[in-house]
PDB file of C-alpha atoms in Angstrom:
ATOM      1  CA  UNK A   1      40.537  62.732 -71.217  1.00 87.00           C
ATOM      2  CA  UNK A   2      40.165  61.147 -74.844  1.00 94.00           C
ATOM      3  CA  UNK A   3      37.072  63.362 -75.739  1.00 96.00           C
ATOM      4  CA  UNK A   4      36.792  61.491 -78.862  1.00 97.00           C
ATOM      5  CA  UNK A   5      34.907  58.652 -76.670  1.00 98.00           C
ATOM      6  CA  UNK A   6      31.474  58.783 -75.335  1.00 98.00           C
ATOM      7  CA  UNK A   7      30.863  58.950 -71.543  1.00 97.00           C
ATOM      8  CA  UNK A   8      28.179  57.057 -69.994  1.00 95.00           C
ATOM      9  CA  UNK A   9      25.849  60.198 -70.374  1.00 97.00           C
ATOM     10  CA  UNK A  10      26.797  61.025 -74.360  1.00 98.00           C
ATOM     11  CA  UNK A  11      26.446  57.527 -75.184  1.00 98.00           C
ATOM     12  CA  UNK A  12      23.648  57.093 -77.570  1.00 98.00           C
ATOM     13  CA  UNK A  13      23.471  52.895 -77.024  1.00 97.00           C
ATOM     14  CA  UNK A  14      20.682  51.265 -78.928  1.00 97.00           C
ATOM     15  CA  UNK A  15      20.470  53.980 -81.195  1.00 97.00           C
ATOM     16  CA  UNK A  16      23.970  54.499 -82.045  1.00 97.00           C
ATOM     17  CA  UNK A  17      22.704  53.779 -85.914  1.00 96.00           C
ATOM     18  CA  UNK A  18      21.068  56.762 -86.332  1.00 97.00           C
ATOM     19  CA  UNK A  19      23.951  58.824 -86.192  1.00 97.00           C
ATOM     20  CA  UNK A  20      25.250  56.716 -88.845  1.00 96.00           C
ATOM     21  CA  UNK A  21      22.849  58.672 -91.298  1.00 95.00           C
ATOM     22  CA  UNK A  22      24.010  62.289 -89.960  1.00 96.00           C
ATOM     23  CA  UNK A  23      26.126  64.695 -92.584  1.00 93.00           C
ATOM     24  CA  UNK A  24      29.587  64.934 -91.599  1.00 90.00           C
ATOM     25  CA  UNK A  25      29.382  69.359 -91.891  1.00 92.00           C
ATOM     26  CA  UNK A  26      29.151  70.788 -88.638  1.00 95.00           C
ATOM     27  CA  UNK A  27      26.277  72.947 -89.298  1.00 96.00           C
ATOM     28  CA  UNK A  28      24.276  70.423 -90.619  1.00 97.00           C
ATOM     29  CA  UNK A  29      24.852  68.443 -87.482  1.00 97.00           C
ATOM     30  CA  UNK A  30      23.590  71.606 -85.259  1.00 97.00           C
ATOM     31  CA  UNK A  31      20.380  71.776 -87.437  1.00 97.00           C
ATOM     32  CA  UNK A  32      19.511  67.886 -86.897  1.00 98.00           C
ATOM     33  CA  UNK A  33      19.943  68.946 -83.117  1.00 98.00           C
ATOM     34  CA  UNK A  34      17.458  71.463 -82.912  1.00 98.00           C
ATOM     35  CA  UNK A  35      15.449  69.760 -85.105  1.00 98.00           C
ATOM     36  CA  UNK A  36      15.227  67.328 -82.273  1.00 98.00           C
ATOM     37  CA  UNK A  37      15.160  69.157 -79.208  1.00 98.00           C
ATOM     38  CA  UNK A  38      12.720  72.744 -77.963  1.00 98.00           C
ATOM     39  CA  UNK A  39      13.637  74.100 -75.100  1.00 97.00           C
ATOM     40  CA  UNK A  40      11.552  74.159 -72.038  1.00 95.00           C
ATOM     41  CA  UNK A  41      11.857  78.315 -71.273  1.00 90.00           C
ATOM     42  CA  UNK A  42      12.249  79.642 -74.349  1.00 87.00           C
ATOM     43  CA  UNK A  43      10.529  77.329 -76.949  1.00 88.00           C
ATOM     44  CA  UNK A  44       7.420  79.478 -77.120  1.00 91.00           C
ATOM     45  CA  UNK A  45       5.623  76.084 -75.537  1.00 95.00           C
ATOM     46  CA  UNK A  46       4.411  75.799 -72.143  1.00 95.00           C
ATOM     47  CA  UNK A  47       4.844  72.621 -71.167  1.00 95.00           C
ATOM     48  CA  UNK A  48       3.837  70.848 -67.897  1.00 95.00           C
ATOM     49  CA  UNK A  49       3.009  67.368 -66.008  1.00 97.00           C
ATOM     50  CA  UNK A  50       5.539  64.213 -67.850  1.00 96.00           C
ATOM     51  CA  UNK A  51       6.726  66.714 -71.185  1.00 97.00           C
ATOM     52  CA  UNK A  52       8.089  68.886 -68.648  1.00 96.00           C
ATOM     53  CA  UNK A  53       9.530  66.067 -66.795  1.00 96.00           C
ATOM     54  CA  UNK A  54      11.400  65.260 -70.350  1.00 97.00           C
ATOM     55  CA  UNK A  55      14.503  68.123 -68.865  1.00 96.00           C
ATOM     56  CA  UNK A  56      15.044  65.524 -66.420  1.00 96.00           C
ATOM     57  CA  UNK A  57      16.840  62.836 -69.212  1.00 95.00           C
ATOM     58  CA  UNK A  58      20.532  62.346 -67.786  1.00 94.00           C
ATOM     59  CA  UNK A  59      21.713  60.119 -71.131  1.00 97.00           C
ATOM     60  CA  UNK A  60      21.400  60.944 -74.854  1.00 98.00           C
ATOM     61  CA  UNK A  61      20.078  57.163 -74.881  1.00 98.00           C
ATOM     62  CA  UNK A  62      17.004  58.069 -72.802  1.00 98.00           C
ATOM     63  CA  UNK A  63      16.368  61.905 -74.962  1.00 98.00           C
ATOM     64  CA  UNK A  64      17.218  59.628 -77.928  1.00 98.00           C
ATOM     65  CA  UNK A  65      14.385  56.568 -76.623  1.00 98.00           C
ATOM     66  CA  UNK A  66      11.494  59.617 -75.932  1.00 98.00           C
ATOM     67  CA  UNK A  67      12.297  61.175 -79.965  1.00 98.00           C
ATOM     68  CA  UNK A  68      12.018  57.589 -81.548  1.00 98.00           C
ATOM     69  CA  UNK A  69       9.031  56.798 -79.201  1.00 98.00           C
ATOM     70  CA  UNK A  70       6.963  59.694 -80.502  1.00 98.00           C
ATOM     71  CA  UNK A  71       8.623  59.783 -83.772  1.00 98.00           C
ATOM     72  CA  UNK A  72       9.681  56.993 -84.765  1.00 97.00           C
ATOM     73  CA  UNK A  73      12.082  58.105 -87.995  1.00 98.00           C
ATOM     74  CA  UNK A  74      15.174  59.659 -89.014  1.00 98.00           C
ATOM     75  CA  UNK A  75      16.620  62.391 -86.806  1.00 98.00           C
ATOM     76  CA  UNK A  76      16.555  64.522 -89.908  1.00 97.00           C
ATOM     77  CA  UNK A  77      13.232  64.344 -90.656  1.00 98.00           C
ATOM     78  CA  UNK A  78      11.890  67.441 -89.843  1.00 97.00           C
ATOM     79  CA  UNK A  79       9.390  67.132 -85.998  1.00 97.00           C
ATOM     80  CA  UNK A  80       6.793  69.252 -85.538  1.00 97.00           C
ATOM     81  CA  UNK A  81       8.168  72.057 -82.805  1.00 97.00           C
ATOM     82  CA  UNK A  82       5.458  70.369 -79.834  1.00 97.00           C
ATOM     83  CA  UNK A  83       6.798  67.016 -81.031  1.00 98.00           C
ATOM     84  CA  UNK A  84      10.246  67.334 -80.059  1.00 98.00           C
ATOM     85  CA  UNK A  85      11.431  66.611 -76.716  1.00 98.00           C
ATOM     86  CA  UNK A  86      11.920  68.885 -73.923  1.00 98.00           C
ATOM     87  CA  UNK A  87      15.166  70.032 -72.681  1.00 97.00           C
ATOM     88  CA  UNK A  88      17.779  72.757 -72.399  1.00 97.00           C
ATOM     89  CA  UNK A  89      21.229  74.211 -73.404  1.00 97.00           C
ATOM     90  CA  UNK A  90      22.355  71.521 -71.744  1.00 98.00           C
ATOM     91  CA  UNK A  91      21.156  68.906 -74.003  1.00 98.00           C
ATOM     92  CA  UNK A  92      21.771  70.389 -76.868  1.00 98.00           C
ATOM     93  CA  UNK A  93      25.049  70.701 -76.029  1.00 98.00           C
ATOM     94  CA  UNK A  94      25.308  67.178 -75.020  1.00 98.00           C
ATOM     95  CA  UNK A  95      23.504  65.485 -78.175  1.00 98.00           C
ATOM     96  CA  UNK A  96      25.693  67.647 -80.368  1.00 98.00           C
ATOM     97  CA  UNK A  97      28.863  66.307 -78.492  1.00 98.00           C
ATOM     98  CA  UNK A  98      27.589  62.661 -78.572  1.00 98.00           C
ATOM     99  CA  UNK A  99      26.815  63.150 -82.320  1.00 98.00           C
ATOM    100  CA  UNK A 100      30.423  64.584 -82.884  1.00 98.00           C
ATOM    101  CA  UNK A 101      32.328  61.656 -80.654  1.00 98.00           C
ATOM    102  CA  UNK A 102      30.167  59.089 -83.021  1.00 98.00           C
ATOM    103  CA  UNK A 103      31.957  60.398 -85.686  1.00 97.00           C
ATOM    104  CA  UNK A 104      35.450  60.601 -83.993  1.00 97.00           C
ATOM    105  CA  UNK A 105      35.559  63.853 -83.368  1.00 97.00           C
ATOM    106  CA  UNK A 106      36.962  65.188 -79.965  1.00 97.00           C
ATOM    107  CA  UNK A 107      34.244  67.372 -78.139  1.00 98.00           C
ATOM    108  CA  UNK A 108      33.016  68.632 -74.874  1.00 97.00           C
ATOM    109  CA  UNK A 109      30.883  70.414 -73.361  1.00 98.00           C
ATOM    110  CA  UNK A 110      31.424  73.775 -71.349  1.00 97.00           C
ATOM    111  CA  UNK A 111      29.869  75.313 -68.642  1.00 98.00           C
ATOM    112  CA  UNK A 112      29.394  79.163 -67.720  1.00 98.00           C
ATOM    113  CA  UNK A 113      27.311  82.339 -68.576  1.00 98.00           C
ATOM    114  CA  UNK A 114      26.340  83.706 -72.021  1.00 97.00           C
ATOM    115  CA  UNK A 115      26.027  87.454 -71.931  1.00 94.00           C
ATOM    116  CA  UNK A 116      23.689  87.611 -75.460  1.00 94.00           C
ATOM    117  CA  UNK A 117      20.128  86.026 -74.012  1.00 93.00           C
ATOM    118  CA  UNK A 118      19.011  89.799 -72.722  1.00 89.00           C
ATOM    119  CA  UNK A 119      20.505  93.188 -72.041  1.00 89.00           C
ATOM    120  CA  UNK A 120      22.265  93.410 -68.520  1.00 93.00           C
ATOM    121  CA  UNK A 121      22.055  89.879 -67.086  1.00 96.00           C
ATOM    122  CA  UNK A 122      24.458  86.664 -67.479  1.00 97.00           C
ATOM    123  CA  UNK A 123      22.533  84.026 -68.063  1.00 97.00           C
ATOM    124  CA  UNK A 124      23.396  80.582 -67.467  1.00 97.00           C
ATOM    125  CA  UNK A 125      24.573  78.084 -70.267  1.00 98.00           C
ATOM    126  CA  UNK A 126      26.373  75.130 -71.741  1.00 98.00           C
ATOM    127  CA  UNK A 127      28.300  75.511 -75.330  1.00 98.00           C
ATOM    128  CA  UNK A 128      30.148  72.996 -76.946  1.00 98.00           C
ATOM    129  CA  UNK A 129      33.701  72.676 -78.267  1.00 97.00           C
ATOM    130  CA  UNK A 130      35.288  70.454 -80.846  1.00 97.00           C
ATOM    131  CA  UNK A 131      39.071  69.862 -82.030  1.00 96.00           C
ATOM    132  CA  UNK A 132      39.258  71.080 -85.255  1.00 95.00           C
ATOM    133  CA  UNK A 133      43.534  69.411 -85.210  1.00 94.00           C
ATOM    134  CA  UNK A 134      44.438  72.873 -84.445  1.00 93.00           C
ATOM    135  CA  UNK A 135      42.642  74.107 -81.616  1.00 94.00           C
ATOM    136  CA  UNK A 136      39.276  73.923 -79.619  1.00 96.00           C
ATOM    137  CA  UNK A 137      36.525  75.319 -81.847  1.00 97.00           C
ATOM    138  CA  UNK A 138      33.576  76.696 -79.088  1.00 97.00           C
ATOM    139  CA  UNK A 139      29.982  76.662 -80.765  1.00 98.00           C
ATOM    140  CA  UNK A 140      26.420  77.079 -79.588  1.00 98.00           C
ATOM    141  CA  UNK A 141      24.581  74.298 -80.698  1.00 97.00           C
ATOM    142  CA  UNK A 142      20.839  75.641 -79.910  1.00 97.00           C
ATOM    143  CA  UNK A 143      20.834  78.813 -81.877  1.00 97.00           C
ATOM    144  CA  UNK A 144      20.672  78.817 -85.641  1.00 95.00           C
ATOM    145  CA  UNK A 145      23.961  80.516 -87.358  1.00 94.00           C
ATOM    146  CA  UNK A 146      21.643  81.265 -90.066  1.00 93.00           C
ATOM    147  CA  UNK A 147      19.727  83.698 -87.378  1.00 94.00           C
ATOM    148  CA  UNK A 148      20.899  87.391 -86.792  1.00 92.00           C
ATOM    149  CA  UNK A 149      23.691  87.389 -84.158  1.00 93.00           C
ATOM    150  CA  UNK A 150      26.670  89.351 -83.391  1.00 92.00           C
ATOM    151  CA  UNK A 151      28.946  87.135 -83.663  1.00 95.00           C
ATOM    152  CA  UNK A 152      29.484  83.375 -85.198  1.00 96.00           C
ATOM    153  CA  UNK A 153      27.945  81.180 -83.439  1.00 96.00           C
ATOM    154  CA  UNK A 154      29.435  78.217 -85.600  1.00 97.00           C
ATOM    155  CA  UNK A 155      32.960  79.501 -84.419  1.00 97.00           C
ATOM    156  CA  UNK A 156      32.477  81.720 -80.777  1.00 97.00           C
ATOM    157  CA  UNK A 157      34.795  84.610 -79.930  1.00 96.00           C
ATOM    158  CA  UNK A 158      36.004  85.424 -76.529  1.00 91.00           C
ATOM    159  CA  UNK A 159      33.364  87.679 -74.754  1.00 94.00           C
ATOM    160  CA  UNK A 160      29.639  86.099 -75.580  1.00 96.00           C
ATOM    161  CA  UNK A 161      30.272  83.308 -73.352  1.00 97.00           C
ATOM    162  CA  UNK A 162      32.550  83.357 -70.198  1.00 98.00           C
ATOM    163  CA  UNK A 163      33.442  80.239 -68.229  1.00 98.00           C
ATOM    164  CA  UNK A 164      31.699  79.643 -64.569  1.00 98.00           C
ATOM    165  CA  UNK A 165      35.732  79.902 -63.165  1.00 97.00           C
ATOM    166  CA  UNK A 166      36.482  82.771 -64.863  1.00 98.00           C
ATOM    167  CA  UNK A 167      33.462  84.447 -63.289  1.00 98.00           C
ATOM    168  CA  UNK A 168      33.523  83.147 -59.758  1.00 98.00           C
ATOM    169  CA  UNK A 169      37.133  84.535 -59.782  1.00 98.00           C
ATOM    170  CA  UNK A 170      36.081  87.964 -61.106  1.00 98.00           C
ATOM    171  CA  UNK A 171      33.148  87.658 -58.569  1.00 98.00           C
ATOM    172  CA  UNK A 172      35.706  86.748 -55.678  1.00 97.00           C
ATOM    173  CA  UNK A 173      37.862  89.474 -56.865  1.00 97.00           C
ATOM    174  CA  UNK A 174      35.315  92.143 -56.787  1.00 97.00           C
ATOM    175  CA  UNK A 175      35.262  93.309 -60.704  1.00 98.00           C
ATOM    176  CA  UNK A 176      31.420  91.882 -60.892  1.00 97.00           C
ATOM    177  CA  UNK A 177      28.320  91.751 -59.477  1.00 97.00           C
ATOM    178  CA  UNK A 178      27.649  87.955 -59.014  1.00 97.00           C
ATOM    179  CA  UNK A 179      23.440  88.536 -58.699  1.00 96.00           C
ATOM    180  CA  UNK A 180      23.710  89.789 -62.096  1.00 97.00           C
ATOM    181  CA  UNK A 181      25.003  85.759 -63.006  1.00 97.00           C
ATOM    182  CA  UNK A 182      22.135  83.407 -62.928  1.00 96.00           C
ATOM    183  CA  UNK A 183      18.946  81.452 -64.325  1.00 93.00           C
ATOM    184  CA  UNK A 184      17.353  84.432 -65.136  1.00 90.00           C
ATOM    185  CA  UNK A 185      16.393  87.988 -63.083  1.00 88.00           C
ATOM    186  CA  UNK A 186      14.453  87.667 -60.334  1.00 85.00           C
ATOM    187  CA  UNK A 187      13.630  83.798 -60.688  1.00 78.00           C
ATOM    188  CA  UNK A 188      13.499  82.088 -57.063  1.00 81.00           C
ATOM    189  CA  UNK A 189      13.332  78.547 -55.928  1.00 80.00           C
ATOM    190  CA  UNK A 190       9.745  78.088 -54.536  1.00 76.00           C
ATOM    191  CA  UNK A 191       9.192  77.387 -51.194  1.00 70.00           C
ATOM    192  CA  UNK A 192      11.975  78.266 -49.871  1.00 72.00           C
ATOM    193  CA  UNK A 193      12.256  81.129 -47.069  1.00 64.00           C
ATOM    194  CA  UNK A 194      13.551  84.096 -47.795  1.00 74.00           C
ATOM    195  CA  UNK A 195      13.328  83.097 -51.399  1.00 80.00           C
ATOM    196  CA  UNK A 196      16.468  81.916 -52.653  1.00 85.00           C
ATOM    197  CA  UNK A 197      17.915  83.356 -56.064  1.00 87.00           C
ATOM    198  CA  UNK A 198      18.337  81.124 -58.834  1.00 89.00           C
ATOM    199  CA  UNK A 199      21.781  83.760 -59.191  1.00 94.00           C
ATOM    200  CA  UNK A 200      24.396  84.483 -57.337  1.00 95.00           C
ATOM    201  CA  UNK A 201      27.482  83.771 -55.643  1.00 96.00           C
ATOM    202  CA  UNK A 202      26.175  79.962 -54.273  1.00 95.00           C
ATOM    203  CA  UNK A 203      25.205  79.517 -57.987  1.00 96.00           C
ATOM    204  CA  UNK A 204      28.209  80.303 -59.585  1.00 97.00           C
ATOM    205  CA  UNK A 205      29.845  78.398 -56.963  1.00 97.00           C
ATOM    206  CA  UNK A 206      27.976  75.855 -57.902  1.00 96.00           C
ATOM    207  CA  UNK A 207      28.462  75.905 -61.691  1.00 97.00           C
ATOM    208  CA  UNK A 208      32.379  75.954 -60.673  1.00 97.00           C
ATOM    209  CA  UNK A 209      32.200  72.070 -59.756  1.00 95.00           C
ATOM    210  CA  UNK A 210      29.767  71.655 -62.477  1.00 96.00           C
ATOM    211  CA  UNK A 211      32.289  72.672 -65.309  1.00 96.00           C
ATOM    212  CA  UNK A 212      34.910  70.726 -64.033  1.00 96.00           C
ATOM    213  CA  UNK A 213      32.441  67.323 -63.763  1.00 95.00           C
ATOM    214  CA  UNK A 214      31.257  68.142 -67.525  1.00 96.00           C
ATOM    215  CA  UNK A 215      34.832  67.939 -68.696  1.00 96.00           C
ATOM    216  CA  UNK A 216      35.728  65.147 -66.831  1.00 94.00           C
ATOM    217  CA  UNK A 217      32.671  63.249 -69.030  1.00 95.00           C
ATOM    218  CA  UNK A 218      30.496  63.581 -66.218  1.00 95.00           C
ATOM    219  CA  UNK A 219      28.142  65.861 -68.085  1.00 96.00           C
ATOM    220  CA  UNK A 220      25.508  66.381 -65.053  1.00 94.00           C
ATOM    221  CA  UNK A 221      22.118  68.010 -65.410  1.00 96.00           C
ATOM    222  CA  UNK A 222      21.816  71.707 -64.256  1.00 95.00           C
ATOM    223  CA  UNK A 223      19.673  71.128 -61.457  1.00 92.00           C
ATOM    224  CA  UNK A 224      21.915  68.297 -59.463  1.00 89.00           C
ATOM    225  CA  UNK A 225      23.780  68.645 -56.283  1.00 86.00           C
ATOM    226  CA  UNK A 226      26.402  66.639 -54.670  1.00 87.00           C
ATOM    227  CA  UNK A 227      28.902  67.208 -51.707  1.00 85.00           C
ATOM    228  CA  UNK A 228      28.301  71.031 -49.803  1.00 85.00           C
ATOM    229  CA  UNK A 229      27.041  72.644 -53.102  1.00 88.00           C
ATOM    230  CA  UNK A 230      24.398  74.621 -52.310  1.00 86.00           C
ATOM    231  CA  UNK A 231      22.887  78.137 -50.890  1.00 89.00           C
ATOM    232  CA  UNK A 232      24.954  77.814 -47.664  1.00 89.00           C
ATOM    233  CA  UNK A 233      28.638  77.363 -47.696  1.00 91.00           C
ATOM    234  CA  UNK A 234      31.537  78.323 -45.310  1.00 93.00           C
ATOM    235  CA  UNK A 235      34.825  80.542 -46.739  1.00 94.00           C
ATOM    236  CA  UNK A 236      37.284  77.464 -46.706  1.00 94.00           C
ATOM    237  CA  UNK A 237      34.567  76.229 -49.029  1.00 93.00           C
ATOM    238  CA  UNK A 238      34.829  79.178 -51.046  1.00 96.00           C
ATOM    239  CA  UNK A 239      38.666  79.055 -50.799  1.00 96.00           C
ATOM    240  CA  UNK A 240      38.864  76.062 -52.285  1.00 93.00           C
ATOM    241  CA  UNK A 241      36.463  76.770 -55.466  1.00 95.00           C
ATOM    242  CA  UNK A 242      39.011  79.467 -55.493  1.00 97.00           C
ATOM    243  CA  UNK A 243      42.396  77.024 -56.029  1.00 95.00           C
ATOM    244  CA  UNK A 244      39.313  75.180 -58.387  1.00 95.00           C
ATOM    245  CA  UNK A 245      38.447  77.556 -60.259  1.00 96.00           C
ATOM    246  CA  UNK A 246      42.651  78.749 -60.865  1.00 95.00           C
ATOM    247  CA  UNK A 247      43.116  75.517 -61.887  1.00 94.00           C
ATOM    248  CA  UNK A 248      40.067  75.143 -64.664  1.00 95.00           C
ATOM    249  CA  UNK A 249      41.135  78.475 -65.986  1.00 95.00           C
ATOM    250  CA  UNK A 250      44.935  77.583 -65.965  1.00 93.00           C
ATOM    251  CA  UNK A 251      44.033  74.434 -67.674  1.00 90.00           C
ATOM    252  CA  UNK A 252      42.007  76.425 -70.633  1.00 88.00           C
ATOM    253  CA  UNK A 253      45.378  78.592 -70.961  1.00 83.00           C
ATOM    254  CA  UNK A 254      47.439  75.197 -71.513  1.00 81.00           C
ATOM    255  CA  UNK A 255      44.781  73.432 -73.326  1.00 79.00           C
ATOM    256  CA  UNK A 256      45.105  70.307 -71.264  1.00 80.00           C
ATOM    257  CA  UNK A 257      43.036  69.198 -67.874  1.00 84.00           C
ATOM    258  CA  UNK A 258      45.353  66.789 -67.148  1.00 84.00           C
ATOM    259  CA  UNK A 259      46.366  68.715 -64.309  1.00 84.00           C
ATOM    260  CA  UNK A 260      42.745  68.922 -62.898  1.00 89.00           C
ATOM    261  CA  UNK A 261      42.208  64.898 -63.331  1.00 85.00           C
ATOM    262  CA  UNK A 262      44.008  64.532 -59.857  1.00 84.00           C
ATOM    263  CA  UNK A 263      41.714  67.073 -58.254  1.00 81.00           C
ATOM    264  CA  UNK A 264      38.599  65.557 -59.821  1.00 85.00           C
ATOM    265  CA  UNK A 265      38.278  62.025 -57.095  1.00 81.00           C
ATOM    266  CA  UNK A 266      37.770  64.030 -54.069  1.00 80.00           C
ATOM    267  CA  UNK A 267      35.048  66.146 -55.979  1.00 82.00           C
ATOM    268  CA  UNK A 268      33.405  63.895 -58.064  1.00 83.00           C
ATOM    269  CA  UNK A 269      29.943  63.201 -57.640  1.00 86.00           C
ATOM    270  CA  UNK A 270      30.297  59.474 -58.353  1.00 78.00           C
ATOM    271  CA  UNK A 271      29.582  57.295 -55.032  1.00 64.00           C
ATOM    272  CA  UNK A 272      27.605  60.352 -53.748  1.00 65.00           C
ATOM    273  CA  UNK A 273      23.515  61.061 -53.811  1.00 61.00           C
ATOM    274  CA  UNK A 274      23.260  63.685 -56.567  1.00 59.00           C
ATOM    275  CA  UNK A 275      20.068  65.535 -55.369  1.00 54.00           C
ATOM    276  CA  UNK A 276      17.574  67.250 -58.033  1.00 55.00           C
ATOM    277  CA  UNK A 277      15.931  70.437 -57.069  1.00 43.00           C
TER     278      UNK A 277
END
């Protein structure tokens, strides 16, 4: 994968030109991001009917079309907090990637839990990393560095946030309670009976074949489904998220996916019906 190129998702297309204006710091870039952007849970907005409906952008051209439609100027110029558009960690994550890969910088975007959103749960997230021409640099592109945090967010330690394979194997293995992994405690998918967990062993499961789309530049939505993801699946299933989920971590140890680019055809979700919940 040349991460230094858009993918049909990061690609900003008609309004490639305002990236043009962005500073070249990383930090500055994060701040234009947010400054764009208010998340749909935790914005401190409750939005419903079509604003809502704004977490459902696939592309940064269509988040990118709904900010110059209601705004109409520079993505620095500051927005009013109900004036940006509506989204999630996931498109952060993606405009910051697509804002890096304008300026030639490698990036990508990861998949997995963060442990620092609340005391004793793993909640579900996407970070970015960049290639810094030494190594991969991870960074949380929704939360301020200038905020109080225990750790850098410009520059991420090991611990905060752990990758959906690393925690479907620890799951597998026993060392972890999956129902502690999810959207958020006790959140269920209405209308469903029982009511099914937003958490869990299906949802890690599922955020398994998610991480390996996003880094093969198919940077999905949260909420999509291809294949036999979902609640229900058999223990050859599971077995083979298990030689998946080897194989993402193995290819974090060697720092290349090449390895998992043969794997990726059979689970793509290209020339399937990706299904929104």
């Amino acid at each position: 994968m040349d991460y230094a190129k858009q993918t049909p998702f990061s690609d900003p297309g008609p309004y490639g030109h305002l990236f043009d204006a962005l500073p070249d710091d990383i930090p500055a870039i994060g701040a234009v991001i947010r400054n764009l952007l208010i998340h749909y849970r935790g914005g401190g907005i409750e939005f419903t009917g079509d604003r809502l409906a704004e977490i459902d952008n696939r592309w940064v051209s269509a988040i990118l079309d709904v900010d110059q439609t209601r705004n109409g100027t520079a993505l620095a110029v500051p927005r009013e907090p109900v004036d940006r558009v509506v989204g999630c960690c996931r498109d952060y994550t993606l405009l910051f990637v697509s804002a890096l890969r304008h300026k030639g910088i490698p990036a990508r975007s990861r998949i997995g839990f963060a442990v620092y959103f609340g005391e004793g749960f793993n909640y579900d997230h996407v970070v970015a990393e960049y290639w810094d021409g030494d190594r991969w640099v991870m960074t949380d592109a929704q939360l301020d560095p200038t905020d109080d945090h225990p750790f850098n967010t410009l520059d991420m330690p090991a611990g905060p946030f752990v990758s959906a394979a690393e925690v479907w194997r620890d799951a597998r293995a026993g060392r972890i309670d999956p129902d502690l992994y999810g959207v958020q405690p006790g959140l269920t998918i209405a209308g469903t009976d029982p009511d099914l967990a937003l958490g869990g062993l299906w949802f890690i499961r599922t955020y398994v074949h998610y991480q390996l789309a996003h880094l093969m530049g198919d940077e999905l939505l949260l909420w999509e489904s291809w294949g036999n993801l979902g609640p229900t699946f058999s223990e050859s299933d599971a077995a083979r998220t298990d030689e998946l989920a080897a194989l993402l971590i193995a290819s974090d140890n060697e720092n290349s996916v090449e390895a998992l680019a043969g794997h990726y055809p059979a689970l793509s979700p290209k020339g399937q019906t990706l299904l929104t919940s």
